Amino acid sequence: MTDKSRSVTIGSYLALAFAIVFFSGLLQSNQWYGVFDFTTLNGSFGTMVQSVSENGDGLKTAMTDMRGKGGNGARDGFLFALTLIPTVMFALGMINVLEHYGALDAARKLLTPLLRPLMGIPGNTGLALIASLQSTDAGAAMTRQLKDEGLITKRETDVFTMFQFSAGATIVNFFSSGAVLFTLTLAERPHLEGVTIKLTREAHKPAMVPSEGTKALMAIVEECGQELGLPIRWQEVGGGSDANLTAALGIPTLDGLGPIGAGFHSDEEYLDLASIAPRIELLVKVLTRLAA
């Protein structure tokens, strides 16, 4: 066991305060103060192009991270483990620095009276608890280090691990979305006397769910495209348009029979001029087929 008689100084409390702020996510931002936040400094992996496909609205690019999509088995597990290494190493490194300045000693003294009656665990698990709100990987790494150093017993490890496993996601979801939902739920009952709040939806775009008529119309478009040598196929994309409104009325609706392009509504928007004539020919053929 580690020596628990080491004195707790003002520096220990300052180190604990810094640790709480650093691992809590309070300063998570792209601003300058983000350098004092664990998640901001931990960063994220970039993305790579997975596939490029052509649809009625232009070129659609699907992105993925270094792990990719659709993997399974030992190979996918190995790549997943690789993604955890930077987070775990960074978390353990920071904990070692904070422990050197007495943060764990201060946590043991301040938090044990709270955590011991509630969960049966010592206060030095407080940093791991706070870290798990941002990163369960960091919280797990800290818990393992506490056990390896003999700062918590096997039973305390089991209790704390079960709490992280079952309650960690609940706490994170509460802070990330619950507060907003509760605010909207209580909007009709404000706390200030004489103040009322009314929420009014001014616009609505219903989801564009393909009907049987839409599927039949798309089959005609695909058939006409094959006859013209144009590889036209169904593509599901995001966004919205007035086509959502007609589709919601049950009218067979397709969104995207125009020329090929990309970068819509931006300064990088472009149009492939060579695709204009073939798309007009396709549209004429479809209209002719429908009018026959």
mmCIF file of C-alpha atoms in Angstrom:
data_model
loop_
_atom_site.group_PDB
_atom_site.id
_atom_site.type_symbol
_atom_site.label_atom_id
_atom_site.label_comp_id
_atom_site.label_asym_id
_atom_site.label_seq_id
_atom_site.Cartn_x
_atom_site.Cartn_y
_atom_site.Cartn_z
ATOM 1 C CA MET A 1 0.000 0.000 0.000
ATOM 2 C CA THR A 2 1.061 3.554 -0.686
ATOM 3 C CA ASP A 3 1.902 5.721 2.282
ATOM 4 C CA LYS A 4 -1.336 7.468 3.287
ATOM 5 C CA SER A 5 0.237 9.675 5.924
ATOM 6 C CA ARG A 6 1.629 12.192 3.469
ATOM 7 C CA SER A 7 0.474 15.657 4.489
ATOM 8 C CA VAL A 8 -2.086 17.510 2.408
ATOM 9 C CA THR A 9 -0.934 21.022 1.560
ATOM 10 C CA ILE A 10 -2.489 23.982 -0.212
ATOM 11 C CA GLY A 11 -0.668 22.796 -3.315
ATOM 12 C CA SER A 12 -2.482 19.466 -3.069
ATOM 13 C CA TYR A 13 -5.856 21.215 -3.059
ATOM 14 C CA LEU A 14 -4.832 23.391 -6.013
ATOM 15 C CA ALA A 15 -3.760 20.274 -7.910
ATOM 16 C CA LEU A 16 -7.102 18.634 -7.110
ATOM 17 C CA ALA A 17 -9.031 21.712 -8.251
ATOM 18 C CA PHE A 18 -7.080 21.755 -11.508
ATOM 19 C CA ALA A 19 -7.709 18.016 -11.981
ATOM 20 C CA ILE A 20 -11.460 18.438 -11.482
ATOM 21 C CA VAL A 21 -11.634 21.249 -14.035
ATOM 22 C CA PHE A 22 -9.270 19.458 -16.436
ATOM 23 C CA PHE A 23 -11.210 16.179 -16.504
ATOM 24 C CA SER A 24 -14.748 17.558 -16.067
ATOM 25 C CA GLY A 25 -15.149 19.078 -19.548
ATOM 26 C CA LEU A 26 -16.030 22.536 -18.233
ATOM 27 C CA LEU A 27 -13.382 24.152 -20.463
ATOM 28 C CA GLN A 28 -13.897 21.982 -23.539
ATOM 29 C CA SER A 29 -13.569 24.474 -26.380
ATOM 30 C CA ASN A 30 -11.546 25.471 -29.425
ATOM 31 C CA GLN A 31 -10.721 28.739 -27.663
ATOM 32 C CA TRP A 32 -7.412 29.322 -25.881
ATOM 33 C CA TYR A 33 -8.698 28.019 -22.557
ATOM 34 C CA GLY A 34 -9.270 24.643 -24.229
ATOM 35 C CA VAL A 35 -5.623 23.851 -23.415
ATOM 36 C CA PHE A 36 -6.830 23.191 -19.851
ATOM 37 C CA ASP A 37 -9.312 20.513 -20.952
ATOM 38 C CA PHE A 38 -8.594 16.789 -21.296
ATOM 39 C CA THR A 39 -10.857 16.081 -24.274
ATOM 40 C CA THR A 40 -9.665 19.140 -26.216
ATOM 41 C CA LEU A 41 -6.013 18.223 -25.782
ATOM 42 C CA ASN A 42 -6.718 14.539 -26.428
ATOM 43 C CA GLY A 43 -8.059 15.542 -29.850
ATOM 44 C CA SER A 44 -9.561 13.180 -32.407
ATOM 45 C CA PHE A 45 -8.570 11.188 -35.446
ATOM 46 C CA GLY A 46 -9.116 12.662 -38.884
ATOM 47 C CA THR A 47 -11.398 11.171 -41.514
ATOM 48 C CA MET A 48 -10.700 9.514 -44.838
ATOM 49 C CA VAL A 49 -12.765 9.110 -47.983
ATOM 50 C CA GLN A 50 -14.436 5.696 -47.914
ATOM 51 C CA SER A 51 -16.377 5.837 -51.170
ATOM 52 C CA VAL A 52 -17.619 8.226 -53.838
ATOM 53 C CA SER A 53 -20.929 7.697 -55.592
ATOM 54 C CA GLU A 54 -23.018 9.646 -58.073
ATOM 55 C CA ASN A 55 -26.662 10.488 -57.554
ATOM 56 C CA GLY A 56 -29.221 12.898 -58.881
ATOM 57 C CA ASP A 57 -27.790 15.751 -56.833
ATOM 58 C CA GLY A 58 -24.180 15.163 -57.819
ATOM 59 C CA LEU A 59 -21.282 13.366 -56.222
ATOM 60 C CA LYS A 60 -21.806 11.932 -52.759
ATOM 61 C CA THR A 61 -18.724 11.319 -50.625
ATOM 62 C CA ALA A 62 -18.834 8.926 -47.672
ATOM 63 C CA MET A 63 -16.225 9.543 -44.979
ATOM 64 C CA THR A 64 -14.890 7.219 -42.288
ATOM 65 C CA ASP A 65 -12.232 7.225 -39.584
ATOM 66 C CA MET A 66 -9.071 5.129 -39.487
ATOM 67 C CA ARG A 67 -11.002 2.164 -38.076
ATOM 68 C CA GLY A 68 -13.383 2.084 -41.030
ATOM 69 C CA LYS A 69 -16.840 0.527 -41.027
ATOM 70 C CA GLY A 70 -18.187 -2.993 -41.148
ATOM 71 C CA GLY A 71 -15.210 -4.648 -39.443
ATOM 72 C CA ASN A 72 -15.466 -7.528 -37.006
ATOM 73 C CA GLY A 73 -13.457 -10.123 -35.157
ATOM 74 C CA ALA A 74 -9.885 -9.900 -33.958
ATOM 75 C CA ARG A 75 -8.744 -7.515 -36.695
ATOM 76 C CA ASP A 76 -11.398 -4.929 -35.937
ATOM 77 C CA GLY A 77 -10.753 -5.372 -32.215
ATOM 78 C CA PHE A 78 -7.052 -4.717 -32.750
ATOM 79 C CA LEU A 79 -7.755 -1.424 -34.551
ATOM 80 C CA PHE A 80 -10.199 -0.437 -31.817
ATOM 81 C CA ALA A 81 -7.532 -1.088 -29.198
ATOM 82 C CA LEU A 82 -5.108 1.108 -31.128
ATOM 83 C CA THR A 83 -7.565 4.008 -30.940
ATOM 84 C CA LEU A 84 -7.610 3.716 -27.132
ATOM 85 C CA ILE A 85 -3.842 3.899 -26.648
ATOM 86 C CA PRO A 86 -3.437 7.723 -26.992
ATOM 87 C CA THR A 87 -6.315 8.424 -24.577
ATOM 88 C CA VAL A 88 -5.130 5.960 -21.950
ATOM 89 C CA MET A 89 -1.485 7.071 -22.144
ATOM 90 C CA PHE A 90 -2.442 10.750 -21.890
ATOM 91 C CA ALA A 91 -4.806 10.140 -18.950
ATOM 92 C CA LEU A 92 -2.254 8.096 -17.011
ATOM 93 C CA GLY A 93 0.454 10.648 -17.682
ATOM 94 C CA MET A 94 -1.686 13.477 -16.340
ATOM 95 C CA ILE A 95 -2.671 11.447 -13.277
ATOM 96 C CA ASN A 96 0.986 10.767 -12.475
ATOM 97 C CA VAL A 97 1.745 14.488 -12.676
ATOM 98 C CA LEU A 98 -1.262 15.397 -10.518
ATOM 99 C CA GLU A 99 -0.447 12.648 -8.036
ATOM 100 C CA HIS A 100 3.071 14.065 -7.685
ATOM 101 C CA TYR A 101 1.559 17.368 -6.571
ATOM 102 C CA GLY A 102 -0.777 15.675 -4.087
ATOM 103 C CA ALA A 103 -4.114 15.729 -5.951
ATOM 104 C CA LEU A 104 -4.988 12.167 -4.916
ATOM 105 C CA ASP A 105 -4.164 12.901 -1.293
ATOM 106 C CA ALA A 106 -6.466 15.920 -1.332
ATOM 107 C CA ALA A 107 -9.179 13.883 -3.072
ATOM 108 C CA ARG A 108 -8.881 11.158 -0.445
ATOM 109 C CA LYS A 109 -9.277 13.658 2.375
ATOM 110 C CA LEU A 110 -12.118 15.699 0.861
ATOM 111 C CA LEU A 111 -14.176 13.088 -0.993
ATOM 112 C CA THR A 112 -13.912 10.023 1.220
ATOM 113 C CA PRO A 113 -16.582 11.356 3.670
ATOM 114 C CA LEU A 114 -18.914 11.663 0.660
ATOM 115 C CA LEU A 115 -18.119 8.599 -1.458
ATOM 116 C CA ARG A 116 -17.573 6.130 1.390
ATOM 117 C CA PRO A 117 -21.171 6.317 2.759
ATOM 118 C CA LEU A 118 -22.732 6.530 -0.717
ATOM 119 C CA MET A 119 -20.781 3.888 -2.625
ATOM 120 C CA GLY A 120 -18.348 2.308 -0.193
ATOM 121 C CA ILE A 121 -15.277 3.598 -2.058
ATOM 122 C CA PRO A 122 -12.495 5.998 -0.992
ATOM 123 C CA GLY A 123 -12.218 9.585 -2.135
ATOM 124 C CA ASN A 124 -9.142 8.993 -4.305
ATOM 125 C CA THR A 125 -11.489 7.438 -6.875
ATOM 126 C CA GLY A 126 -13.042 10.874 -7.373
ATOM 127 C CA LEU A 127 -10.696 11.812 -10.218
ATOM 128 C CA ALA A 128 -11.520 8.606 -12.085
ATOM 129 C CA LEU A 129 -15.209 9.304 -11.529
ATOM 130 C CA ILE A 130 -14.890 12.816 -12.928
ATOM 131 C CA ALA A 131 -12.720 11.655 -15.847
ATOM 132 C CA SER A 132 -15.285 9.012 -16.823
ATOM 133 C CA LEU A 133 -17.806 11.792 -17.484
ATOM 134 C CA GLN A 134 -15.691 12.790 -20.478
ATOM 135 C CA SER A 135 -13.949 9.542 -21.390
ATOM 136 C CA THR A 136 -14.818 6.100 -20.075
ATOM 137 C CA ASP A 137 -11.431 4.932 -21.379
ATOM 138 C CA ALA A 138 -9.622 7.473 -19.202
ATOM 139 C CA GLY A 139 -11.782 6.573 -16.200
ATOM 140 C CA ALA A 140 -11.070 2.865 -16.679
ATOM 141 C CA ALA A 141 -7.326 3.502 -16.983
ATOM 142 C CA MET A 142 -7.290 5.539 -13.759
ATOM 143 C CA THR A 143 -9.263 2.853 -11.924
ATOM 144 C CA ARG A 144 -6.777 0.211 -13.028
ATOM 145 C CA GLN A 145 -3.869 2.352 -11.838
ATOM 146 C CA LEU A 146 -5.502 2.862 -8.426
ATOM 147 C CA LYS A 147 -5.905 -0.900 -8.072
ATOM 148 C CA ASP A 148 -2.368 -1.682 -9.228
ATOM 149 C CA GLU A 149 -0.951 0.787 -6.705
ATOM 150 C CA GLY A 150 -3.002 -0.726 -3.892
ATOM 151 C CA LEU A 151 -5.039 2.417 -3.287
ATOM 152 C CA ILE A 152 -8.344 0.540 -3.598
ATOM 153 C CA THR A 153 -9.247 -3.035 -2.701
ATOM 154 C CA LYS A 154 -10.673 -5.642 -5.046
ATOM 155 C CA ARG A 155 -14.173 -5.121 -3.662
ATOM 156 C CA GLU A 156 -13.876 -1.342 -4.057
ATOM 157 C CA THR A 157 -12.654 -1.884 -7.605
ATOM 158 C CA ASP A 158 -15.663 -4.085 -8.397
ATOM 159 C CA VAL A 159 -18.123 -1.585 -6.908
ATOM 160 C CA PHE A 160 -16.580 1.361 -8.701
ATOM 161 C CA THR A 161 -16.319 -0.491 -12.016
ATOM 162 C CA MET A 162 -19.980 -1.527 -11.876
ATOM 163 C CA PHE A 163 -20.951 2.080 -11.183
ATOM 164 C CA GLN A 164 -18.933 3.328 -14.157
ATOM 165 C CA PHE A 165 -20.405 0.625 -16.396
ATOM 166 C CA SER A 166 -24.047 1.138 -15.446
ATOM 167 C CA ALA A 167 -24.295 4.790 -14.429
ATOM 168 C CA GLY A 168 -21.546 6.554 -16.369
ATOM 169 C CA ALA A 169 -23.520 6.822 -19.621
ATOM 170 C CA THR A 170 -26.617 7.942 -17.700
ATOM 171 C CA ILE A 171 -24.743 10.823 -16.088
ATOM 172 C CA VAL A 172 -23.138 11.880 -19.378
ATOM 173 C CA ASN A 173 -26.473 11.828 -21.212
ATOM 174 C CA PHE A 174 -28.063 13.857 -18.422
ATOM 175 C CA PHE A 175 -25.470 16.629 -18.635
ATOM 176 C CA SER A 176 -25.348 16.636 -22.465
ATOM 177 C CA SER A 177 -29.051 16.488 -23.330
ATOM 178 C CA GLY A 178 -31.151 16.150 -20.197
ATOM 179 C CA ALA A 179 -30.631 19.733 -19.096
ATOM 180 C CA VAL A 180 -31.898 21.023 -22.447
ATOM 181 C CA LEU A 181 -34.912 18.706 -22.412
ATOM 182 C CA PHE A 182 -35.836 19.705 -18.878
ATOM 183 C CA THR A 183 -35.574 23.376 -19.819
ATOM 184 C CA LEU A 184 -37.994 22.900 -22.723
ATOM 185 C CA THR A 185 -40.324 20.758 -20.618
ATOM 186 C CA LEU A 186 -40.543 23.408 -17.909
ATOM 187 C CA ALA A 187 -40.793 26.284 -20.375
ATOM 188 C CA GLU A 188 -44.515 26.674 -19.671
ATOM 189 C CA ARG A 189 -43.789 27.041 -15.936
ATOM 190 C CA PRO A 190 -41.112 29.754 -15.595
ATOM 191 C CA HIS A 191 -39.682 30.612 -12.194
ATOM 192 C CA LEU A 192 -40.200 34.384 -12.443
ATOM 193 C CA GLU A 193 -43.561 35.643 -11.320
ATOM 194 C CA GLY A 194 -45.500 37.284 -14.142
ATOM 195 C CA VAL A 195 -43.273 35.855 -16.894
ATOM 196 C CA THR A 196 -44.714 33.450 -19.464
ATOM 197 C CA ILE A 197 -43.022 31.572 -22.280
ATOM 198 C CA LYS A 198 -44.732 30.250 -25.393
ATOM 199 C CA LEU A 199 -43.074 27.997 -27.979
ATOM 200 C CA THR A 200 -44.451 28.219 -31.526
ATOM 201 C CA ARG A 201 -43.326 26.140 -34.493
ATOM 202 C CA GLU A 202 -43.269 28.413 -37.520
ATOM 203 C CA ALA A 203 -42.057 25.956 -40.149
ATOM 204 C CA HIS A 204 -42.068 22.196 -40.607
ATOM 205 C CA LYS A 205 -40.572 19.864 -43.188
ATOM 206 C CA PRO A 206 -41.999 16.347 -42.837
ATOM 207 C CA ALA A 207 -39.721 13.400 -43.494
ATOM 208 C CA MET A 208 -39.676 12.292 -47.133
ATOM 209 C CA VAL A 209 -40.738 8.656 -46.797
ATOM 210 C CA PRO A 210 -40.886 6.874 -50.192
ATOM 211 C CA SER A 211 -44.358 5.598 -51.022
ATOM 212 C CA GLU A 212 -45.224 2.771 -53.380
ATOM 213 C CA GLY A 213 -45.969 5.378 -56.037
ATOM 214 C CA THR A 214 -42.542 6.960 -55.555
ATOM 215 C CA LYS A 215 -40.859 3.555 -55.840
ATOM 216 C CA ALA A 216 -42.756 2.850 -59.070
ATOM 217 C CA LEU A 217 -41.726 6.262 -60.446
ATOM 218 C CA MET A 218 -38.089 5.591 -59.569
ATOM 219 C CA ALA A 219 -38.256 2.236 -61.350
ATOM 220 C CA ILE A 220 -39.319 4.084 -64.520
ATOM 221 C CA VAL A 221 -36.429 6.547 -64.146
ATOM 222 C CA GLU A 222 -33.916 3.723 -63.681
ATOM 223 C CA GLU A 223 -35.303 1.881 -66.715
ATOM 224 C CA CYS A 224 -35.090 5.002 -68.885
ATOM 225 C CA GLY A 225 -31.576 5.622 -67.632
ATOM 226 C CA GLN A 226 -30.482 2.133 -68.632
ATOM 227 C CA GLU A 227 -31.887 2.668 -72.110
ATOM 228 C CA LEU A 228 -29.826 5.870 -72.402
ATOM 229 C CA GLY A 229 -26.697 4.362 -70.884
ATOM 230 C CA LEU A 230 -27.000 6.465 -67.710
ATOM 231 C CA PRO A 231 -26.325 4.620 -64.414
ATOM 232 C CA ILE A 232 -29.254 6.011 -62.416
ATOM 233 C CA ARG A 233 -30.042 4.367 -59.073
ATOM 234 C CA TRP A 234 -31.804 5.209 -55.817
ATOM 235 C CA GLN A 235 -29.774 7.166 -53.281
ATOM 236 C CA GLU A 236 -30.764 8.197 -49.755
ATOM 237 C CA VAL A 237 -29.347 11.618 -48.850
ATOM 238 C CA GLY A 238 -29.866 14.172 -46.105
ATOM 239 C CA GLY A 239 -31.307 17.654 -46.345
ATOM 240 C CA GLY A 240 -34.757 18.776 -47.312
ATOM 241 C CA SER A 241 -36.719 20.575 -50.035
ATOM 242 C CA ASP A 242 -40.261 21.291 -51.174
ATOM 243 C CA ALA A 243 -40.338 17.686 -52.377
ATOM 244 C CA ASN A 244 -40.857 16.718 -48.735
ATOM 245 C CA LEU A 245 -44.205 18.504 -48.792
ATOM 246 C CA THR A 246 -45.565 16.798 -51.919
ATOM 247 C CA ALA A 247 -44.284 13.398 -50.754
ATOM 248 C CA ALA A 248 -46.116 13.862 -47.440
ATOM 249 C CA LEU A 249 -49.372 14.273 -49.436
ATOM 250 C CA GLY A 250 -48.850 10.848 -51.022
ATOM 251 C CA ILE A 251 -47.824 12.248 -54.428
ATOM 252 C CA PRO A 252 -45.077 10.186 -56.131
ATOM 253 C CA THR A 253 -42.052 12.461 -55.728
ATOM 254 C CA LEU A 254 -38.376 12.315 -56.678
ATOM 255 C CA ASP A 255 -35.837 14.910 -55.573
ATOM 256 C CA GLY A 256 -32.860 15.167 -57.896
ATOM 257 C CA LEU A 257 -33.115 14.665 -61.664
ATOM 258 C CA GLY A 258 -30.976 17.646 -62.579
ATOM 259 C CA PRO A 259 -27.385 17.910 -63.834
ATOM 260 C CA ILE A 260 -24.452 16.587 -61.793
ATOM 261 C CA GLY A 261 -22.815 18.911 -59.282
ATOM 262 C CA ALA A 262 -21.748 19.285 -55.668
ATOM 263 C CA GLY A 263 -20.950 21.818 -52.944
ATOM 264 C CA PHE A 264 -24.515 23.084 -52.852
ATOM 265 C CA HIS A 265 -25.200 26.479 -51.250
ATOM 266 C CA SER A 266 -21.499 27.223 -50.778
ATOM 267 C CA ASP A 267 -18.722 29.117 -52.534
ATOM 268 C CA GLU A 268 -17.474 25.760 -53.870
ATOM 269 C CA GLU A 269 -20.719 24.850 -55.641
ATOM 270 C CA TYR A 270 -20.213 23.707 -59.241
ATOM 271 C CA LEU A 271 -22.118 22.196 -62.153
ATOM 272 C CA ASP A 272 -20.838 19.585 -64.612
ATOM 273 C CA LEU A 273 -21.777 21.148 -67.952
ATOM 274 C CA ALA A 274 -21.347 17.864 -69.796
ATOM 275 C CA SER A 275 -24.174 16.353 -67.730
ATOM 276 C CA ILE A 276 -26.824 18.902 -68.737
ATOM 277 C CA ALA A 277 -27.797 17.439 -72.122
ATOM 278 C CA PRO A 278 -27.965 13.785 -70.949
ATOM 279 C CA ARG A 279 -30.134 14.734 -67.974
ATOM 280 C CA ILE A 280 -32.517 16.713 -70.181
ATOM 281 C CA GLU A 281 -32.744 13.704 -72.482
ATOM 282 C CA LEU A 282 -33.506 11.501 -69.481
ATOM 283 C CA LEU A 283 -36.223 13.861 -68.240
ATOM 284 C CA VAL A 284 -37.865 13.980 -71.679
ATOM 285 C CA LYS A 285 -37.818 10.192 -71.891
ATOM 286 C CA VAL A 286 -39.376 9.808 -68.446
ATOM 287 C CA LEU A 287 -42.122 12.334 -69.200
ATOM 288 C CA THR A 288 -42.839 10.623 -72.513
ATOM 289 C CA ARG A 289 -43.110 7.257 -70.786
ATOM 290 C CA LEU A 290 -45.487 8.654 -68.177
ATOM 291 C CA ALA A 291 -47.667 10.330 -70.815
ATOM 292 C CA ALA A 292 -47.929 7.181 -72.939
#
